[in-house]
Short mmCIF file of C-alpha atoms in Angstrom, two decimals:
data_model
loop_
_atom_site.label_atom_id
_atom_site.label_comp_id
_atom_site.label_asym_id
_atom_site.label_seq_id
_atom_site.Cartn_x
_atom_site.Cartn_y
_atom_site.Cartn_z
CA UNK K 1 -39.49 3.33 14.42
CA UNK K 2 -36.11 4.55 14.49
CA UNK K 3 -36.32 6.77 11.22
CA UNK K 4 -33.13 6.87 9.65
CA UNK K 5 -30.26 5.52 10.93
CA UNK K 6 -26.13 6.20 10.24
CA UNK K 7 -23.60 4.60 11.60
CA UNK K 8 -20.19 5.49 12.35
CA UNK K 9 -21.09 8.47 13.92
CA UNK K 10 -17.56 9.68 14.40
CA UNK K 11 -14.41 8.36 11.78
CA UNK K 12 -11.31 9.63 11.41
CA UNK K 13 -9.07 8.36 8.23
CA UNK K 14 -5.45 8.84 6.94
CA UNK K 15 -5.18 10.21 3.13
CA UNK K 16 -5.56 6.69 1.27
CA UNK K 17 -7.69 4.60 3.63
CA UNK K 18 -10.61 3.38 2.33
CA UNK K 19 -14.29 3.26 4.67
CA UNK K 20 -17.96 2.76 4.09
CA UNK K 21 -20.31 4.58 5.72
CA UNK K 22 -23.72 2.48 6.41
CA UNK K 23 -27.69 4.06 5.91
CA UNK K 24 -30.86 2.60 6.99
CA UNK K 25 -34.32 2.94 7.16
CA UNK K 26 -37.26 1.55 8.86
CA UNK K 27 -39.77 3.88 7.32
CA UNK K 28 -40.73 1.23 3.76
CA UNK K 29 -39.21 4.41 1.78
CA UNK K 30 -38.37 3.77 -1.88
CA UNK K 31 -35.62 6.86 -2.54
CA UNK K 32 -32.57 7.17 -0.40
CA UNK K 33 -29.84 10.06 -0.87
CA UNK K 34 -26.58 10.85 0.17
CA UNK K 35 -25.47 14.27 0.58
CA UNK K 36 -22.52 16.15 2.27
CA UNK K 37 -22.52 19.44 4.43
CA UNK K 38 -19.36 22.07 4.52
CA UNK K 39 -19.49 25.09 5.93
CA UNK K 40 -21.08 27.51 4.12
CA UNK K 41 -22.00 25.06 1.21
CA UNK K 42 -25.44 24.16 1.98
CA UNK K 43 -26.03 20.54 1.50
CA UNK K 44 -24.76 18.76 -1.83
CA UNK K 45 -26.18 15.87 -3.24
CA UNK K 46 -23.53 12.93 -3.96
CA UNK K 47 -25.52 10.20 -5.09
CA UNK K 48 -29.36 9.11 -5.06
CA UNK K 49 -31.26 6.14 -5.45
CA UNK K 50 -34.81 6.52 -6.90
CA UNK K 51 -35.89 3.31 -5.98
CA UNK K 52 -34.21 -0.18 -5.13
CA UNK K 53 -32.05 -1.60 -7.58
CA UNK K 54 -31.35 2.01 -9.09
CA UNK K 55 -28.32 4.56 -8.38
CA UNK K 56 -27.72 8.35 -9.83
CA UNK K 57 -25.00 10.99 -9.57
CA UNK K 58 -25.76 13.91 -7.85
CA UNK K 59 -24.03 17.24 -8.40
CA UNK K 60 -20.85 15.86 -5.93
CA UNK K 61 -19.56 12.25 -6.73
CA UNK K 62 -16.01 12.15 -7.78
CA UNK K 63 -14.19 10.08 -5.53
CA UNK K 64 -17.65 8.22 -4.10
CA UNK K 65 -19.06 4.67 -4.91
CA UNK K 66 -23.13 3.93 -3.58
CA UNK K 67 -24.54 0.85 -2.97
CA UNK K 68 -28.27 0.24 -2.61
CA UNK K 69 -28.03 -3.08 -0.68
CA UNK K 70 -31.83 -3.37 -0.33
CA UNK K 71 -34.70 -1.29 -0.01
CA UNK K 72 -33.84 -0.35 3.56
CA UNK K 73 -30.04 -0.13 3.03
CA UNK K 74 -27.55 2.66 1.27
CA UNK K 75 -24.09 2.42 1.64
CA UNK K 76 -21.31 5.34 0.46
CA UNK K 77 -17.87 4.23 0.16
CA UNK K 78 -14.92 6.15 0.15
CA UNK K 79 -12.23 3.66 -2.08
CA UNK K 80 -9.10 6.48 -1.50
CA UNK K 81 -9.92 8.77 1.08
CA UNK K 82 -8.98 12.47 0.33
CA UNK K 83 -8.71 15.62 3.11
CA UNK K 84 -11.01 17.02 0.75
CA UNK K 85 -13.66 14.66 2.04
CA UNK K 86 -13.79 15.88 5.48
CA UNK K 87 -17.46 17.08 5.74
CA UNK K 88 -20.04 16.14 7.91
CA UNK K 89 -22.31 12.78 5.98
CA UNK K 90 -25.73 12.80 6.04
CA UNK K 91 -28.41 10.14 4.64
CA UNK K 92 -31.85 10.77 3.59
CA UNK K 93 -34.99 8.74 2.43
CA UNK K 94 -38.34 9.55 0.97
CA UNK K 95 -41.08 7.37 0.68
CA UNK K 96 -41.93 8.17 -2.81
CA UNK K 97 -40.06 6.60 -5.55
CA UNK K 98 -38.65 9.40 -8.46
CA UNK K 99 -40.93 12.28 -7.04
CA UNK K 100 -41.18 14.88 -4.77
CA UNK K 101 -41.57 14.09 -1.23
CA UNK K 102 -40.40 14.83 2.37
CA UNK K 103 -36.64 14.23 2.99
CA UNK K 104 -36.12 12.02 6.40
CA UNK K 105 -32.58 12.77 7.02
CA UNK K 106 -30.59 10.75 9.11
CA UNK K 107 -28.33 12.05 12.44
CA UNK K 108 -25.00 12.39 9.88
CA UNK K 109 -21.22 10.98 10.17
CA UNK K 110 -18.49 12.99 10.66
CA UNK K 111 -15.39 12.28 8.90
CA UNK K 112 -12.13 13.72 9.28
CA UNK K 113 -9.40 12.70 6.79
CA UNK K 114 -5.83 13.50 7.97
CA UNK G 1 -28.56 21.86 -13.82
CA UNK G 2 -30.73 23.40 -11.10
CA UNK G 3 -28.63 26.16 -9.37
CA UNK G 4 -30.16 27.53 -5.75
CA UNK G 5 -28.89 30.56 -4.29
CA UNK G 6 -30.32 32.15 -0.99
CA UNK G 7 -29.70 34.89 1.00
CA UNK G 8 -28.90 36.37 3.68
CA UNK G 9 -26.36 33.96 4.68
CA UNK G 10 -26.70 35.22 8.48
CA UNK G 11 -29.95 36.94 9.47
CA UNK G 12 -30.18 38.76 13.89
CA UNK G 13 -33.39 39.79 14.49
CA UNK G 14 -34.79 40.74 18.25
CA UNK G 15 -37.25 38.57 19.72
CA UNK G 16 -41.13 39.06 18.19
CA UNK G 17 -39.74 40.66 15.12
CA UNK G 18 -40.15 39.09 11.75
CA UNK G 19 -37.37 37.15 9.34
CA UNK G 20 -37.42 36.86 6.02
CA UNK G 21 -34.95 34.74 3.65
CA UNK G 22 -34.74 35.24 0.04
CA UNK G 23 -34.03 32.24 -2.18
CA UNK G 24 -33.34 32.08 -6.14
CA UNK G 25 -33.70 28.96 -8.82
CA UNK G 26 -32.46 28.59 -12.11
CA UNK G 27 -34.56 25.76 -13.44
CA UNK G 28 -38.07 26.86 -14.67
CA UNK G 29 -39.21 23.32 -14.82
CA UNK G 30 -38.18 22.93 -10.93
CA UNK G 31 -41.92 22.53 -9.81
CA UNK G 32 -41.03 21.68 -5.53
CA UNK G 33 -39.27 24.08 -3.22
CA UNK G 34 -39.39 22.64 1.02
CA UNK G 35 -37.16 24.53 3.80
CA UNK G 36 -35.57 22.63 6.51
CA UNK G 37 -34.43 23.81 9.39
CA UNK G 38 -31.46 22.67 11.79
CA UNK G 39 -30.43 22.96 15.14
CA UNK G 40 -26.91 23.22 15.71
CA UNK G 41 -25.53 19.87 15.98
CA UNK G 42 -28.31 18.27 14.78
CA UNK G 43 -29.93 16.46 11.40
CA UNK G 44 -32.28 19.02 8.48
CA UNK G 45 -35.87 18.63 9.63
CA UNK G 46 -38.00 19.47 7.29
CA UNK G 47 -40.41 23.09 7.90
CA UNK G 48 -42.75 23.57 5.26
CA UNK G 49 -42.93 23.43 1.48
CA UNK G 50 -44.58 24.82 -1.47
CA UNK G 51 -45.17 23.29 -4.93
CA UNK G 52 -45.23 25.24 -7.95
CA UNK G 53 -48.84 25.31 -8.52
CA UNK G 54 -49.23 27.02 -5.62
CA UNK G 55 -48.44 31.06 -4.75
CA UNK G 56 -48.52 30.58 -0.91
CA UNK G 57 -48.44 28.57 2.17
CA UNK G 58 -48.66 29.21 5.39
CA UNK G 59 -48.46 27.00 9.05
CA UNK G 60 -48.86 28.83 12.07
CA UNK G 61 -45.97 31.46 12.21
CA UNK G 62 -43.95 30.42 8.98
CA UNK G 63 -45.22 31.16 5.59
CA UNK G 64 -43.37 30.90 2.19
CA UNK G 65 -44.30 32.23 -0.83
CA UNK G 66 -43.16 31.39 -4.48
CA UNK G 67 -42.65 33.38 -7.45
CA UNK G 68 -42.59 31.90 -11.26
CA UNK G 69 -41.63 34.14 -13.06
CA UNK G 70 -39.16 35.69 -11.22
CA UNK G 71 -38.19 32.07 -10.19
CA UNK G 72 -37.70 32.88 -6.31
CA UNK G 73 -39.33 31.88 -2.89
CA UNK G 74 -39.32 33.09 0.29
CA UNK G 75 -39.70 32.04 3.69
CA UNK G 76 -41.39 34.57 6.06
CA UNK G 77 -41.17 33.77 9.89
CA UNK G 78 -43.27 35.82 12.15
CA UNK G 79 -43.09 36.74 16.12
CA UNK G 80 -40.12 34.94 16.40
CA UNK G 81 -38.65 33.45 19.28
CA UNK G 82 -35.40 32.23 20.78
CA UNK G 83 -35.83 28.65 19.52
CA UNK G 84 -36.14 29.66 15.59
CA UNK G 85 -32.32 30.42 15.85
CA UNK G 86 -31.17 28.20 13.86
CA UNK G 87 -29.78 27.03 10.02
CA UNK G 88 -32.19 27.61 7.34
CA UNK G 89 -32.28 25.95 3.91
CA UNK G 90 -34.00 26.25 1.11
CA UNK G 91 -33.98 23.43 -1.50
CA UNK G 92 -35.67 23.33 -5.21
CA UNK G 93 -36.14 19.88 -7.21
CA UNK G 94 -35.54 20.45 -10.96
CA UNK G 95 -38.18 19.49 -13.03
CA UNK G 96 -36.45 17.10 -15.56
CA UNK G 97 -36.38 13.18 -14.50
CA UNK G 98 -38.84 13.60 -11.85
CA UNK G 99 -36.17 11.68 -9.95
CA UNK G 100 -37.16 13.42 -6.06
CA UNK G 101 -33.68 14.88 -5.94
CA UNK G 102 -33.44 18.20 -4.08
CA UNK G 103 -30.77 21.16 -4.73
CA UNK G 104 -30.33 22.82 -1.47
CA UNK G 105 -29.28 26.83 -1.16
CA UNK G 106 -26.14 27.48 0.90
CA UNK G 107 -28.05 28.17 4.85
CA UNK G 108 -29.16 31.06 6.21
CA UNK G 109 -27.64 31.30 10.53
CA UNK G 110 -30.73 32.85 11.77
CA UNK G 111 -30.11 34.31 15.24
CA UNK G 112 -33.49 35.48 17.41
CA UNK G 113 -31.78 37.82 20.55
CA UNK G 114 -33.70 37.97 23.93
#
């Protein structure tokens, strides 16, 4: 199994450009979440999906759009890309669906927007 | 909404001493509190957890404990050792929605010296 999976790894933008950033997992999970990590900020939640078919806010997502593709798939997209949205990406899954369970998080994207 | 806070936000300690970290919630219904733990460079893995029917927890050298009423938690790491040095977070679900989400705390650098 390869857990969670992110890809780009690396992505640099210009102020405007628009990018998605691709999740997966191969773990049958039911909740996926996105979250983003700045320094000294802990990591915030941007957007959740409980189970497939189903999308939430978190505490973070102005300037974010989620897509839950499938039950393996969650996709973040950044429509106008801000320098305020430089942070390091990470996905997560859980295997429960709209409880509390273990977070599998995957090995994050970092974006730098210029 | 669910508001963590922890401290210390950096924590030395000398090799075989013991760390604590302090954390703080704001939701009484928030009824799930894990840590995670991450390596510089790398993704959150999760540690151990505690649910709020529950006072303590322990696994091998780490222990956390929760408090209620005071709404706090703790994570307690004992005899530790060059490769706890890390970034510690402590997270809280709130209670409402039973959605899974987590609120994480802002880190805690741990640093174990030789």
């Amino acid at each position: 199994n390869a857990g969670v999976t992110q890809t780009p790894k690396f992505q640099v933008l210009k102020t405007g450009q628009s990018m998605t950033l691709q999740c997966a997992q191969d773990m049958n999970h039911n909740s996926m979440y996105w979250y983003r990590q700045d320094p000294g900020m802990g990591l915030r939640l941007i957007y959740y999906s409980a189970s497939e078919g189903t999308t939430d806010k978190g505490e973070v997502p102005n300037g974010y759009n989620v897509s839950r593709l499938n039950k393996r798939e969650f996709s973040l997209r950044l429509e106008s890309a801000a320098p305020s949205q430089t942070s390091v990406y990470f996905c997560a899954s859980s295997k429960i669906a709209g409880s509390t369970d273990t977070q599998y998080f995957g090995p994050g994207t970092r974006l730098t927007v210029l | 909404g669910e508001n963590v806070e922890q401290h210390p936000s950096t924590l030395s300690v000398q090799e075989g001493d013991s760390a604590v970290i302090k954390c703080t919630y704001s939701d009484s219904a928030s009824n799930y509190f894990p840590w995670y733990k991450q390596e510089l460079g790398k993704r959150p893995q999760l540690i151990i957890d505690i649910r709020s029917n529950v006072g303590e927890k322990k696994d091998q050298r780490i222990a956390v404990t929760l408090n209620k009423t005071a709404k706090h938690f703790s994570l307690h790491i004992t005899e530790t050792q060059p490769e706890d040095s890390a970034v510690y977070f402590c997270a809280a679900s709130p209670g409402s929605g039973n959605t899974g989400k987590l609120i994480f705390g802002q880190g805690t650098t741990l640093q174990v010296k030789p």
